[in-house]
């Protein structure tokens, strides 16, 4: 994606334009309610939102909620990634297993995880585990499908070489399969991470388990509109930040990846 | 030939059959009120959903889903083409769009309730507002990635206006557009359910949550199964539509792979 963009050289102007866009949105959000284009009851001016954000930042409840959301997200993502890799590697390696599981995966994957909300409430109440159930179910399939694709994509020549060198199964998975599947795995983890955040917040919003989602529902029901907007702003920022972090990690590992391949070709 | 067909069939239904059987057997004399026997869930399924609920709850949900998704598709592709064709607009809107995409869509429900109450308008707006971002961003990327040679050829032949838009721009971007639409579809289903769970007087999400609150456990399970079937059916439908619309592209890819 980066390579195909011919305008990368004009980096400064891209940043300037981006900043102008953000500034433009900020002006609209400030002026539209002030000039009476939108009722301030529905859309408070940006300064009011930022004021509410500052007030939130001073309250321990906000930081605790943020922590709860991130904790649910992280635990859920870890479980999903672990499960996805543990199941995905054998499924991808063994054609028989792959054929036998394909229809089941295709059937279970598109089931919307919010369908599990009532079940989660019954089984776990407003516990962290309720959120986890949704998060893990949603993120697991993203990871699994990518892991399977990555393991299948292993270079057959590399596999044959491993056979010639009589590498055992463990060594083969670690030295041949894992490195070539890694880009796929990381893509799966990034996709899973953003889905996990959506489901973590959704669970808190609908079920009422502690976290930013619940704070949003509370702000809405108590009519604290500026706070509501401030919290939504925070969820967007968290989402963007996590996405940036995962992209950066991915770029690092992918930069290493073709370099190793390049060496082996030479 | 038939042997191969039979083997494929066995692979396709084998594991689902085993899992279904396991669920059936392990739950057959279940005393746990939260995990009723599968036979009872299935019996309830027929009673609950093949009744006036089909018209009162399922159809309104599907209508909102279809309207919201269609809105998101039209808006996403339309704005995406406009943004993608103009470099200045694209660079100026990029960070803002990335931010909007990063907001978990369900948090839009409480905000849009302020504007549109809890009626259909709110739910359709929520679905459209949440599902539009993947379509929009993928369309922008697709339009950016138009083949330079094709673009020059179109210019050389002095193709203009609608012809360029339809045959060059939308056609080149269509694989990316479909990627976006697929993501949008699953977001739309989530938002349909969440908006109905959060605030509604009818619909699938509302009904399932009221079953759960009333401890009508087999009914609740049947609702979960219905939502699952809905998700599966929609993804199958989407795949058929994609295969028809992108047959030229899939064929091209296959030919390239065989060459290489």
Tab-separated table of N, CA and C in Angstrom, chain B residues 56-57 60-72 105-106 108-131 187-207:
chain	number	residue	atom	x	y	z
B	56	UNK	N	-44.151	-9.601	12.901
B	56	UNK	CA	-44.041	-8.486	13.843
B	56	UNK	C	-42.610	-8.163	14.224
B	57	UNK	N	-41.743	-9.157	14.243
B	57	UNK	CA	-40.392	-8.925	14.746
B	57	UNK	C	-39.294	-9.171	13.712
B	60	UNK	N	-39.582	-6.571	10.400
B	60	UNK	CA	-39.098	-5.202	10.667
B	60	UNK	C	-37.582	-5.144	10.820
B	61	UNK	N	-37.018	-6.146	11.538
B	61	UNK	CA	-35.562	-6.162	11.704
B	61	UNK	C	-34.866	-6.232	10.349
B	62	UNK	N	-35.335	-7.172	9.505
B	62	UNK	CA	-34.688	-7.342	8.205
B	62	UNK	C	-34.850	-6.092	7.351
B	63	UNK	N	-36.023	-5.455	7.452
B	63	UNK	CA	-36.249	-4.227	6.687
B	63	UNK	C	-35.264	-3.139	7.088
B	64	UNK	N	-35.085	-2.973	8.414
B	64	UNK	CA	-34.149	-1.949	8.877
B	64	UNK	C	-32.732	-2.280	8.440
B	65	UNK	N	-32.401	-3.567	8.539
B	65	UNK	CA	-31.061	-3.990	8.135
B	65	UNK	C	-30.825	-3.670	6.661
B	66	UNK	N	-31.801	-4.045	5.810
B	66	UNK	CA	-31.633	-3.838	4.370
B	66	UNK	C	-31.527	-2.350	4.053
B	67	UNK	N	-32.416	-1.535	4.653
B	67	UNK	CA	-32.394	-0.105	4.357
B	67	UNK	C	-31.083	0.522	4.809
B	68	UNK	N	-30.679	0.203	6.042
B	68	UNK	CA	-29.448	0.794	6.566
B	68	UNK	C	-28.238	0.382	5.745
B	69	UNK	N	-28.190	-0.900	5.389
B	69	UNK	CA	-27.052	-1.395	4.617
B	69	UNK	C	-27.021	-0.745	3.237
B	70	UNK	N	-28.197	-0.628	2.593
B	70	UNK	CA	-28.251	-0.011	1.268
B	70	UNK	C	-27.784	1.441	1.347
B	71	UNK	N	-28.247	2.154	2.364
B	71	UNK	CA	-27.821	3.548	2.546
B	71	UNK	C	-26.312	3.628	2.693
B	72	UNK	N	-25.764	2.749	3.550
B	72	UNK	CA	-24.326	2.757	3.783
B	72	UNK	C	-23.573	2.478	2.487
B	105	UNK	N	-18.784	1.188	16.455
B	105	UNK	CA	-20.092	1.671	15.986
B	105	UNK	C	-21.227	1.610	17.013
B	106	UNK	N	-21.299	0.592	17.890
B	106	UNK	CA	-22.449	0.566	18.802
B	106	UNK	C	-22.554	1.785	19.722
B	108	UNK	N	-22.569	4.632	18.843
B	108	UNK	CA	-23.370	5.637	18.142
B	108	UNK	C	-24.834	5.551	18.547
B	109	UNK	N	-25.237	4.369	19.075
B	109	UNK	CA	-26.658	4.184	19.401
B	109	UNK	C	-27.140	5.252	20.388
B	110	UNK	N	-26.471	5.441	21.548
B	110	UNK	CA	-26.963	6.463	22.474
B	110	UNK	C	-26.963	7.859	21.874
B	111	UNK	N	-25.967	8.173	21.026
B	111	UNK	CA	-25.930	9.515	20.442
B	111	UNK	C	-27.077	9.710	19.461
B	112	UNK	N	-27.287	8.728	18.591
B	112	UNK	CA	-28.320	8.907	17.573
B	112	UNK	C	-29.714	8.841	18.175
B	113	UNK	N	-29.828	8.202	19.367
B	113	UNK	CA	-31.123	8.226	20.054
B	113	UNK	C	-31.534	9.655	20.388
B	114	UNK	N	-30.542	10.521	20.657
B	114	UNK	CA	-30.838	11.914	20.962
B	114	UNK	C	-31.510	12.581	19.771
B	115	UNK	N	-30.998	12.280	18.576
B	115	UNK	CA	-31.498	12.956	17.387
B	115	UNK	C	-32.801	12.343	16.900
B	116	UNK	N	-32.899	11.033	16.954
B	116	UNK	CA	-33.973	10.376	16.221
B	116	UNK	C	-34.850	9.494	17.099
B	117	UNK	N	-34.779	9.658	18.441
B	117	UNK	CA	-35.645	8.848	19.288
B	117	UNK	C	-35.292	7.380	19.192
B	118	UNK	N	-36.294	6.518	19.389
B	118	UNK	CA	-35.990	5.091	19.340
B	118	UNK	C	-36.739	4.422	18.200
B	119	UNK	N	-37.226	5.226	17.257
B	119	UNK	CA	-38.015	4.633	16.172
B	119	UNK	C	-37.096	4.085	15.076
B	120	UNK	N	-37.743	3.652	13.980
B	120	UNK	CA	-36.991	3.056	12.873
B	120	UNK	C	-35.896	3.972	12.349
B	121	UNK	N	-36.192	5.293	12.293
B	121	UNK	CA	-35.207	6.238	11.748
B	121	UNK	C	-33.889	6.105	12.480
B	122	UNK	N	-33.978	6.013	13.829
B	122	UNK	CA	-32.750	5.897	14.614
B	122	UNK	C	-31.990	4.637	14.237
B	123	UNK	N	-32.708	3.528	14.153
B	123	UNK	CA	-31.997	2.269	13.911
B	123	UNK	C	-31.375	2.234	12.531
B	124	UNK	N	-32.138	2.738	11.544
B	124	UNK	CA	-31.589	2.758	10.182
B	124	UNK	C	-30.377	3.679	10.138
B	125	UNK	N	-30.474	4.838	10.825
B	125	UNK	CA	-29.337	5.758	10.838
B	125	UNK	C	-28.137	5.111	11.511
B	126	UNK	N	-28.380	4.426	12.626
B	126	UNK	CA	-27.269	3.771	13.330
B	126	UNK	C	-26.596	2.748	12.421
B	127	UNK	N	-27.410	1.917	11.754
B	127	UNK	CA	-26.845	0.890	10.882
B	127	UNK	C	-26.034	1.544	9.765
B	128	UNK	N	-26.636	2.567	9.130
B	128	UNK	CA	-25.938	3.227	8.022
B	128	UNK	C	-24.672	3.923	8.525
B	129	UNK	N	-24.781	4.611	9.667
B	129	UNK	CA	-23.636	5.389	10.164
B	129	UNK	C	-22.490	4.483	10.593
B	130	UNK	N	-22.801	3.294	11.053
B	130	UNK	CA	-21.728	2.400	11.470
B	130	UNK	C	-21.132	1.621	10.311
B	131	UNK	N	-21.981	1.283	9.329
B	131	UNK	CA	-21.527	0.394	8.255
B	131	UNK	C	-20.884	1.153	7.108
B	187	UNK	N	-21.005	-5.655	10.312
B	187	UNK	CA	-21.242	-4.553	11.245
B	187	UNK	C	-22.729	-4.218	11.288
B	188	UNK	N	-23.376	-4.240	10.103
B	188	UNK	CA	-24.796	-3.882	10.043
B	188	UNK	C	-25.635	-4.851	10.872
B	189	UNK	N	-25.305	-6.150	10.804
B	189	UNK	CA	-26.067	-7.130	11.586
B	189	UNK	C	-25.891	-6.852	13.085
B	190	UNK	N	-24.627	-6.602	13.490
B	190	UNK	CA	-24.360	-6.298	14.899
B	190	UNK	C	-25.182	-5.093	15.341
B	191	UNK	N	-25.190	-4.037	14.501
B	191	UNK	CA	-25.880	-2.808	14.897
B	191	UNK	C	-27.383	-2.991	14.916
B	192	UNK	N	-27.897	-3.801	14.012
B	192	UNK	CA	-29.332	-4.086	14.046
B	192	UNK	C	-29.698	-4.686	15.403
B	193	UNK	N	-28.934	-5.699	15.819
B	193	UNK	CA	-29.241	-6.371	17.081
B	193	UNK	C	-29.031	-5.425	18.268
B	194	UNK	N	-27.879	-4.712	18.277
B	194	UNK	CA	-27.579	-3.856	19.424
B	194	UNK	C	-28.612	-2.746	19.562
B	195	UNK	N	-28.982	-2.113	18.428
B	195	UNK	CA	-29.934	-0.999	18.533
B	195	UNK	C	-31.272	-1.507	19.047
B	196	UNK	N	-31.617	-2.743	18.696
B	196	UNK	CA	-32.898	-3.266	19.184
B	196	UNK	C	-32.805	-3.718	20.640
B	197	UNK	N	-31.619	-4.165	21.044
B	197	UNK	CA	-31.474	-4.563	22.440
B	197	UNK	C	-31.480	-3.340	23.339
B	198	UNK	N	-30.926	-2.251	22.816
B	198	UNK	CA	-30.748	-1.067	23.639
B	198	UNK	C	-32.067	-0.334	23.817
B	199	UNK	N	-32.799	-0.173	22.750
B	199	UNK	CA	-34.031	0.599	22.832
B	199	UNK	C	-34.918	0.213	21.674
B	200	UNK	N	-36.016	-0.478	21.956
B	200	UNK	CA	-36.920	-0.841	20.881
B	200	UNK	C	-38.211	-1.365	21.466
B	201	UNK	N	-39.214	-1.482	20.607
B	201	UNK	CA	-40.465	-2.088	21.020
B	201	UNK	C	-40.750	-3.339	20.205
B	202	UNK	N	-39.957	-3.570	19.183
B	202	UNK	CA	-40.085	-4.828	18.443
B	202	UNK	C	-38.752	-5.146	17.793
B	203	UNK	N	-38.700	-6.277	17.101
B	203	UNK	CA	-37.450	-6.648	16.436
B	203	UNK	C	-36.800	-7.839	17.113
B	204	UNK	N	-35.853	-8.442	16.375
B	204	UNK	CA	-35.205	-9.657	16.859
B	204	UNK	C	-34.450	-9.430	18.168
B	205	UNK	N	-33.616	-8.391	18.192
B	205	UNK	CA	-32.798	-8.134	19.377
B	205	UNK	C	-33.668	-7.898	20.592
B	206	UNK	N	-34.726	-7.092	20.391
B	206	UNK	CA	-35.646	-6.791	21.484
B	206	UNK	C	-36.305	-8.064	22.008
B	207	UNK	N	-36.796	-8.905	21.093
B	207	UNK	CA	-37.505	-10.123	21.497
B	207	UNK	C	-36.583	-11.051	22.286
